[in-house]
XYZ file of C-alpha atoms in Angstrom:
548
model
C 47.069 23.222 218.392
C 47.921 26.589 219.697
C 49.999 26.623 223.129
C 52.100 28.382 225.221
C 54.175 27.503 228.165
C 56.775 28.589 230.269
C 59.682 26.166 232.711
C 61.211 26.475 235.485
C 63.256 24.015 237.057
C 61.786 20.973 236.599
C 58.506 21.863 236.150
C 56.641 23.237 233.110
C 53.119 24.662 232.361
C 52.028 24.270 228.913
C 48.629 26.490 228.792
C 46.872 25.153 224.838
C 43.443 25.722 223.801
C 40.774 22.886 222.822
C 39.486 23.269 219.264
C 36.300 22.707 219.277
C 35.595 24.979 222.068
C 38.902 26.609 222.749
C 38.754 26.192 226.535
C 41.779 26.264 227.609
C 44.166 22.892 229.129
C 46.274 23.310 231.099
C 49.456 20.507 230.756
C 52.077 19.968 233.813
C 54.791 18.617 233.480
C 57.722 17.954 235.869
C 61.097 15.670 236.228
C 59.951 15.431 240.348
C 59.707 11.530 241.528
C 56.976 12.677 244.329
C 54.411 15.082 243.702
C 53.969 18.770 241.470
C 51.625 21.284 241.987
C 50.088 24.020 240.246
C 48.764 27.165 241.859
C 46.529 29.637 239.619
C 45.873 33.298 240.372
C 48.299 34.348 242.566
C 52.629 34.752 243.526
C 51.864 32.930 247.261
C 50.545 30.090 248.557
C 48.870 31.531 251.267
C 45.205 32.383 249.826
C 45.816 29.668 246.396
C 44.217 27.234 244.894
C 45.911 24.247 243.950
C 46.125 21.378 241.772
C 48.574 18.268 243.105
C 49.508 16.095 241.021
C 51.184 12.354 240.996
C 51.798 8.376 240.657
C 49.065 6.330 242.021
C 50.374 2.311 242.160
C 49.176 1.816 238.542
C 51.193 4.255 237.528
C 48.919 7.000 236.817
C 48.717 9.971 237.700
C 46.021 11.374 240.447
C 45.504 15.171 240.886
C 43.850 16.947 243.787
C 42.579 20.277 244.292
C 43.334 21.930 246.776
C 43.447 25.525 248.921
C 45.982 26.807 251.148
C 45.290 28.831 253.692
C 49.582 29.358 254.651
C 52.680 28.159 254.337
C 50.824 25.009 255.639
C 49.972 21.584 254.026
C 47.201 22.853 251.676
C 43.836 21.826 252.485
C 41.938 19.071 250.247
C 38.126 20.617 248.435
C 35.309 18.806 249.575
C 34.156 20.290 246.006
C 36.006 18.875 243.372
C 34.284 20.469 240.752
C 36.881 23.032 239.766
C 38.723 21.237 236.574
C 38.061 17.991 234.935
C 41.433 14.975 233.970
C 42.217 14.805 230.489
C 44.734 12.395 228.414
C 47.823 14.250 228.697
C 49.606 15.001 225.223
C 53.643 14.774 225.161
C 54.165 12.947 228.398
C 57.811 13.084 229.052
C 58.392 13.567 232.178
C 58.312 11.454 235.505
C 54.470 13.449 236.871
C 52.283 14.503 233.928
C 48.939 15.836 234.059
C 46.399 18.060 231.868
C 43.699 19.600 233.421
C 40.567 21.855 232.071
C 38.910 24.245 234.412
C 35.819 25.107 234.714
C 34.462 27.890 232.260
C 34.639 30.606 235.851
C 37.967 29.441 236.769
C 39.583 29.453 233.250
C 38.322 33.317 232.227
C 39.611 33.952 236.168
C 43.008 32.329 235.641
C 43.788 34.134 231.708
C 42.800 37.122 233.178
C 45.735 36.715 236.907
C 48.550 35.334 234.236
C 49.724 34.550 237.666
C 50.621 31.442 238.423
C 52.786 29.190 241.575
C 54.343 25.729 241.279
C 56.047 23.469 243.988
C 57.193 19.683 243.556
C 59.107 17.306 246.156
C 61.011 14.024 245.733
C 58.652 12.434 248.541
C 55.417 11.013 247.523
C 52.699 11.606 249.662
C 51.786 8.697 252.481
C 49.306 7.359 250.474
C 49.636 7.477 246.546
C 45.924 5.810 245.774
C 44.194 8.852 247.985
C 44.037 12.028 246.196
C 43.098 13.374 249.901
C 46.760 12.121 250.868
C 48.850 13.977 252.850
C 52.011 15.124 251.446
C 55.521 16.806 252.397
C 57.237 19.431 252.431
C 58.246 21.023 248.542
C 62.306 21.030 247.792
C 61.810 23.243 244.714
C 59.274 26.078 244.357
C 58.456 29.480 242.678
C 56.225 31.961 240.695
C 55.992 33.400 237.205
C 53.483 34.527 235.323
C 52.360 32.889 231.411
C 50.258 35.631 229.739
C 47.995 32.836 227.094
C 45.240 35.622 226.077
C 46.450 35.986 222.583
C 46.290 32.205 221.143
C 43.387 31.942 223.380
C 42.211 35.344 221.433
C 43.099 33.105 217.933
C 41.756 29.716 218.875
C 38.141 31.643 219.397
C 39.344 33.326 215.705
C 39.917 29.799 213.651
C 36.827 28.462 215.452
C 34.684 31.584 214.189
C 36.033 31.302 210.787
C 36.033 27.384 210.506
C 31.556 27.903 211.864
C 31.347 30.465 209.235
C 32.983 28.152 205.936
C 30.976 25.601 207.418
C 27.685 27.891 207.547
C 28.251 29.164 203.839
C 28.573 25.856 202.851
C 25.384 24.095 203.546
C 23.782 27.649 201.507
C 25.788 27.213 198.496
C 24.520 23.556 198.605
C 21.047 23.913 199.725
C 21.269 21.498 202.237
C 19.392 21.092 205.145
C 21.890 20.617 207.553
C 22.906 22.730 209.860
C 26.375 23.760 211.172
C 27.809 22.889 214.125
C 27.584 25.549 216.446
C 30.296 25.819 218.868
C 29.285 27.829 223.331
C 32.654 30.158 223.280
C 34.668 30.800 226.603
C 34.677 34.868 227.980
C 37.553 36.222 225.958
C 40.081 37.554 228.574
C 38.634 41.024 228.086
C 35.131 39.610 228.924
C 34.054 41.158 232.234
C 32.436 38.117 234.423
C 28.958 37.505 235.561
C 28.198 39.079 238.952
C 27.653 35.443 240.582
C 31.507 34.710 239.085
C 32.885 37.934 239.908
C 35.089 37.644 243.807
C 37.431 39.189 245.879
C 40.439 37.458 247.809
C 42.805 38.902 249.834
C 45.954 36.522 251.927
C 48.315 38.777 254.204
C 50.844 36.689 256.754
C 53.390 38.170 259.337
C 56.044 35.487 257.090
C 56.964 32.630 256.522
C 56.666 30.932 259.833
C 53.243 30.892 259.596
C 52.829 32.477 263.237
C 49.665 34.486 261.738
C 48.161 34.260 258.501
C 44.308 35.073 257.319
C 42.948 35.229 253.858
C 39.422 37.147 253.073
C 37.642 36.217 249.909
C 34.364 38.792 249.200
C 31.933 36.780 246.947
C 29.989 39.173 245.303
C 26.975 37.645 244.697
C 26.032 36.885 248.478
C 27.231 40.823 249.726
C 29.495 38.525 252.108
C 33.125 37.914 253.296
C 34.596 34.454 254.500
C 37.923 34.703 257.111
C 40.164 31.926 257.608
C 42.813 32.103 259.818
C 45.665 29.960 260.758
C 48.016 30.429 263.282
C 50.475 28.098 264.779
C 50.599 30.163 267.865
C 49.112 27.074 270.426
C 47.225 29.943 272.425
C 44.714 31.894 270.735
C 44.983 34.352 267.804
C 42.881 37.130 266.395
C 42.168 39.484 263.855
C 40.065 42.650 264.087
C 38.428 44.932 261.699
C 40.033 48.916 262.415
C 42.869 50.559 262.721
C 43.764 50.036 265.946
C 42.663 47.321 268.973
C 40.826 50.501 271.050
C 38.616 51.072 267.835
C 37.791 47.766 266.196
C 35.195 44.594 265.798
C 37.246 41.770 267.242
C 37.982 38.356 266.385
C 39.370 36.017 268.336
C 39.652 31.256 268.522
C 41.327 29.234 269.833
C 41.185 25.656 270.464
C 38.424 24.369 273.027
C 39.242 21.190 275.223
C 37.806 18.678 271.822
C 40.330 20.318 269.517
C 37.859 22.195 267.744
C 38.092 26.064 266.789
C 35.902 28.512 269.648
C 35.196 32.149 268.326
C 35.095 34.734 270.308
C 33.958 38.351 268.777
C 34.736 40.731 271.781
C 34.433 45.250 271.726
C 37.602 47.035 271.235
C 39.492 47.778 274.435
C 43.042 49.329 274.474
C 45.285 47.805 277.071
C 42.656 46.054 278.515
C 40.578 42.311 278.539
C 38.259 43.170 275.588
C 34.798 42.548 276.659
C 32.384 40.031 274.902
C 30.195 41.898 272.389
C 26.449 41.765 273.385
C 25.680 41.531 269.639
C 27.973 38.678 267.290
C 27.405 39.443 264.219
C 29.454 37.131 262.597
C 29.014 33.202 260.971
C 32.014 30.138 262.022
C 32.399 28.362 259.024
C 33.433 24.730 258.632
C 37.196 23.951 257.936
C 37.662 21.376 256.228
C 40.650 18.836 257.076
C 42.296 21.422 259.613
C 45.760 21.397 259.483
C 47.071 19.366 263.214
C 49.139 21.589 265.672
C 47.991 25.172 264.494
C 44.983 27.060 265.678
C 42.696 27.666 262.648
C 39.290 29.261 261.941
C 36.981 30.541 259.652
C 33.668 32.944 260.522
C 31.827 34.691 257.883
C 31.459 38.023 257.638
C 28.337 41.493 256.408
C 30.306 42.945 253.743
C 28.671 46.319 255.433
C 32.098 45.641 257.996
C 34.655 46.754 255.365
C 35.031 49.113 252.911
C 33.722 48.972 249.504
C 35.770 51.615 248.085
C 39.473 50.853 249.151
C 41.281 48.618 251.623
C 40.941 47.743 254.597
C 42.428 48.756 258.044
C 42.940 45.548 259.977
C 44.436 44.941 263.429
C 45.951 41.258 264.490
C 47.573 39.396 267.496
C 47.940 36.369 269.164
C 49.619 34.338 272.027
C 51.030 30.804 273.554
C 48.595 31.099 276.396
C 45.722 29.887 276.160
C 42.237 31.416 277.281
C 41.723 30.772 280.998
C 38.856 28.527 279.912
C 39.226 27.219 277.177
C 35.471 25.498 276.738
C 33.742 29.777 277.234
C 33.438 32.558 274.335
C 33.834 34.393 277.433
C 36.883 33.350 278.623
C 39.926 35.959 279.512
C 43.103 35.453 277.730
C 46.889 36.375 277.681
C 48.009 39.434 275.987
C 49.417 38.749 272.878
C 52.948 38.039 272.285
C 52.667 39.246 268.199
C 50.101 42.203 266.963
C 50.502 44.814 263.737
C 48.084 45.915 261.852
C 47.585 45.699 258.129
C 45.355 46.055 254.823
C 43.324 43.816 252.791
C 41.196 44.893 250.001
C 37.827 42.919 248.917
C 36.913 45.907 246.737
C 37.429 44.448 243.242
C 37.651 41.637 241.502
C 40.777 39.499 241.777
C 43.202 38.340 244.117
C 45.720 40.682 245.961
C 48.311 40.794 248.692
C 48.451 42.201 251.943
C 50.088 45.159 253.235
C 51.748 45.758 256.530
C 50.778 49.471 258.029
C 51.613 51.203 261.022
C 47.646 52.053 261.911
C 45.585 54.840 260.678
C 43.355 56.820 263.566
C 39.880 57.478 261.622
C 38.707 61.147 261.032
C 36.269 60.790 263.293
C 38.068 60.218 266.400
C 40.939 62.429 265.164
C 38.258 65.253 265.323
C 36.481 64.223 268.195
C 40.214 64.402 269.954
C 41.204 67.791 268.645
C 37.422 68.946 270.152
C 37.552 67.249 273.776
C 41.224 68.416 274.088
C 40.276 71.979 273.150
C 37.347 71.485 275.717
C 38.453 70.172 278.713
C 42.676 71.009 278.682
C 42.509 74.761 276.283
C 39.283 75.740 277.772
C 39.934 75.281 281.145
C 43.563 76.624 281.516
C 42.287 79.807 280.935
C 39.025 80.378 282.185
C 41.146 78.850 285.312
C 43.780 80.947 285.282
C 41.257 84.296 284.493
C 39.089 83.101 287.350
C 42.014 82.795 289.866
C 44.873 85.828 288.476
C 43.120 88.525 286.787
C 39.511 88.527 288.735
C 40.404 93.127 289.942
C 43.023 93.405 286.819
C 40.155 92.479 284.288
C 36.918 93.995 285.971
C 33.789 92.357 284.906
C 35.217 90.630 281.822
C 36.735 88.262 283.690
C 33.172 86.769 284.585
C 32.511 87.186 280.983
C 35.053 85.454 280.138
C 35.530 82.594 282.384
C 31.261 82.105 281.364
C 32.283 82.267 277.589
C 35.394 80.512 277.798
C 34.107 76.944 280.189
C 29.958 76.976 279.017
C 30.035 78.414 275.929
C 33.084 77.137 274.233
C 33.632 73.718 276.228
C 29.985 73.274 275.345
C 30.359 73.413 271.531
C 33.773 71.759 271.429
C 32.157 68.744 273.882
C 29.252 68.318 271.816
C 31.149 67.870 268.479
C 33.798 65.471 270.300
C 29.861 63.556 270.990
C 28.812 63.182 268.246
C 32.354 62.343 265.699
C 32.675 59.380 268.144
C 28.990 58.407 268.487
C 28.845 58.108 264.348
C 32.238 56.547 264.839
C 30.377 53.936 267.026
C 27.533 52.999 265.148
C 29.406 52.477 262.106
C 30.909 49.835 264.261
C 27.710 48.042 265.504
C 28.506 49.186 269.602
C 26.119 50.413 271.541
C 26.349 54.873 272.021
C 27.723 55.556 274.955
C 28.514 52.066 276.868
C 31.779 53.268 278.557
C 33.680 49.590 277.319
C 36.870 51.202 277.834
C 38.291 52.854 280.854
C 38.762 56.449 278.600
C 35.030 55.879 277.241
C 34.201 55.280 281.346
C 35.753 58.753 282.745
C 35.129 60.587 279.453
C 31.170 59.559 279.957
C 31.497 60.377 283.887
C 33.223 64.028 283.402
C 30.428 65.198 280.539
C 27.172 63.182 282.542
C 28.348 63.784 285.516
C 30.809 66.584 286.712
C 30.735 69.086 284.171
C 26.524 69.208 285.126
C 27.850 69.219 288.622
C 30.400 71.754 288.598
C 27.922 74.287 285.942
C 25.190 73.847 288.942
C 27.375 75.141 291.503
C 28.808 78.036 289.460
C 25.741 79.396 288.926
C 24.555 78.964 292.402
C 27.419 81.073 293.571
C 26.910 83.311 290.851
C 23.366 83.872 292.390
C 24.661 84.232 295.931
C 27.100 86.265 295.777
C 27.553 89.075 298.715
C 29.343 91.566 298.008
C 30.448 92.618 301.431
C 31.447 89.415 302.558
C 34.239 89.103 303.938
C 35.118 85.120 303.973
C 34.580 82.352 301.118
C 31.229 80.522 301.539
C 31.373 76.714 300.792
C 29.545 77.075 297.705
C 32.485 78.751 296.460
C 35.040 76.570 298.186
C 33.725 73.614 296.427
C 33.076 75.313 293.360
C 36.909 75.797 292.465
C 37.814 72.272 293.983
C 35.800 70.878 291.513
C 36.748 71.991 288.738
C 40.023 71.138 289.676
C 38.713 67.327 290.397
C 37.885 67.854 286.210
C 40.515 69.170 284.703
C 43.180 66.615 286.885
C 39.875 64.248 284.798
C 40.100 65.249 281.658
C 43.803 65.252 281.430
C 44.043 61.183 282.467
C 40.641 61.078 280.018
C 42.820 62.579 276.860
C 45.773 60.455 278.383
C 43.732 57.124 278.209
C 42.535 58.163 274.484
C 45.740 58.671 273.640
C 46.598 54.978 274.575
C 43.278 53.887 272.468
C 43.883 55.511 270.026
C 47.691 54.031 269.711
C 49.549 57.198 269.062
C 53.490 56.716 268.510
C 55.649 58.591 271.479
C 55.546 61.578 269.463
C 51.994 62.688 270.883
C 52.549 61.218 274.588
C 56.098 63.591 274.065
C 53.788 66.102 273.612
C 50.719 65.605 276.579
C 53.760 65.571 279.155
C 55.537 69.062 277.512
C 51.727 70.566 278.035
C 50.976 69.017 281.110
C 54.319 70.781 282.380
C 53.660 74.069 280.244
C 51.149 74.099 281.988
C 51.636 73.474 286.159
C 54.878 75.653 285.652
C 52.556 78.592 284.377
C 50.264 78.416 287.397
C 53.268 77.499 290.111
C 54.481 81.274 288.805
C 51.032 82.652 289.060
C 50.476 81.763 292.498
C 53.916 83.580 293.208
C 54.020 86.488 291.094
C 50.333 87.589 290.796
C 49.018 85.452 294.050
C 45.173 84.020 294.324
C 42.095 86.853 293.713
C 39.205 86.775 296.268
C 36.111 89.210 296.419
C 36.525 89.984 300.232
C 35.508 92.957 302.338
C 38.347 93.318 304.465
C 38.393 97.167 306.310
C 41.991 98.715 307.244
C 43.198 99.168 310.608
C 43.300 102.174 310.480
C 38.727 102.305 309.644
C 39.385 103.187 305.994
C 37.438 101.221 303.929
C 39.925 99.007 301.856
C 36.420 97.041 300.410
C 38.215 95.084 297.625
C 36.202 95.520 294.272
C 34.015 92.652 293.372
C 31.725 92.355 289.973
């Protein structure tokens, strides 16, 4: 029988192939006295399907199919149909068992070539129960084993045997038909759509403080995310690159120790509000591990990237929410947080990567346009109106209107289109204003700006060349403009917070503000303000200032 094997320490895996069906047989042997386990299609524990074996009270091996969501006791799978136990051959070690995987798993395992193993000298709590809990491993490791060449040889031998039988049947002119064998897919075959799945796992570290496993079933157009954490308060993750731009899912254990999941809209540095449209389906966690926060949920594939890695965030706290039995409950600020990526776009298993966070292109364009609309344009417009009226002549008015109405409106419209396209992609309502940044921005764009433009139009209509004092509407137009500029500065600052940008952006914002203050302070002292007033000289000469 064709076979290939790999031994590491007290653990050996041999893969052989049935001479009739060519299905792989996985033979596991270990000198451990407690239990031994084989994990498939992965180089780490979280997210791995594994098969654990030990001797029962009659001396025979029990095999248990498990799923590891993190660095905790692997959960017993309620569906044990992934394998069949067969009689081991050449069993010389203390623990020896052989399994044949179903055709789907067999094909995927041989393509992956990745395995992990673990063993312990301590037997499970109940050696006669396949779902028994068992102690932590004494030894563990990972290795690769490529059996595709042996499988190809096994298939070739079967085809050769079948061909010889067929030829012999024709020569003797018997009516007997040769036995045909359904051959499994080779390692180069592509699984059918129903078999294709993608699995991605991310763990912060080995302490299981945060682990997430994402499984995408291509035939079902859905993803199941399973979350585990040793935190005793709450733990959550979000689909997006920063807290303010993510759809967030927060979970905790209620008073009956059952998981509660609350979907929240992204908001930076404030309590994320409960989403009005809850898009997830809660999935029952089989055999949840004691002493941890654990939950699972199903989402549509439209929420992730189908062409590459998906940006995600995570956070958690040891402090329990205010009302652990309500999805609307407030919860404390996170003790841990971070960003990472999972690639669920293709068939196979992958490991998530921690990232520094990226800002979506639409949000970058939104931010640039709003800075141009509410920092750059107003700075020039106000400077021209206050200090350059009589130096530029009528051109001051044209420039002022061009900056504050023309360019400001264009940049503002572009910024609004970008942010609402982003909100639509995230499944949120347009102009919802769920953050302080959005609330101030909406007030600035839809309240203060129209009032300011209206006052400007009215002031121009009511302008009187021979006036000797500044009318109230001019004063009001000037002060609303100043207020709008201050609100714009606050909105931009909150936008930097919301996008989770680094210290360099705060420094740049501070430099711009200081520069504007210095320019206006210096101009106030050197140039002085320009006002449209009629002021006859004391000797009776007409010293009417120019007004246009």
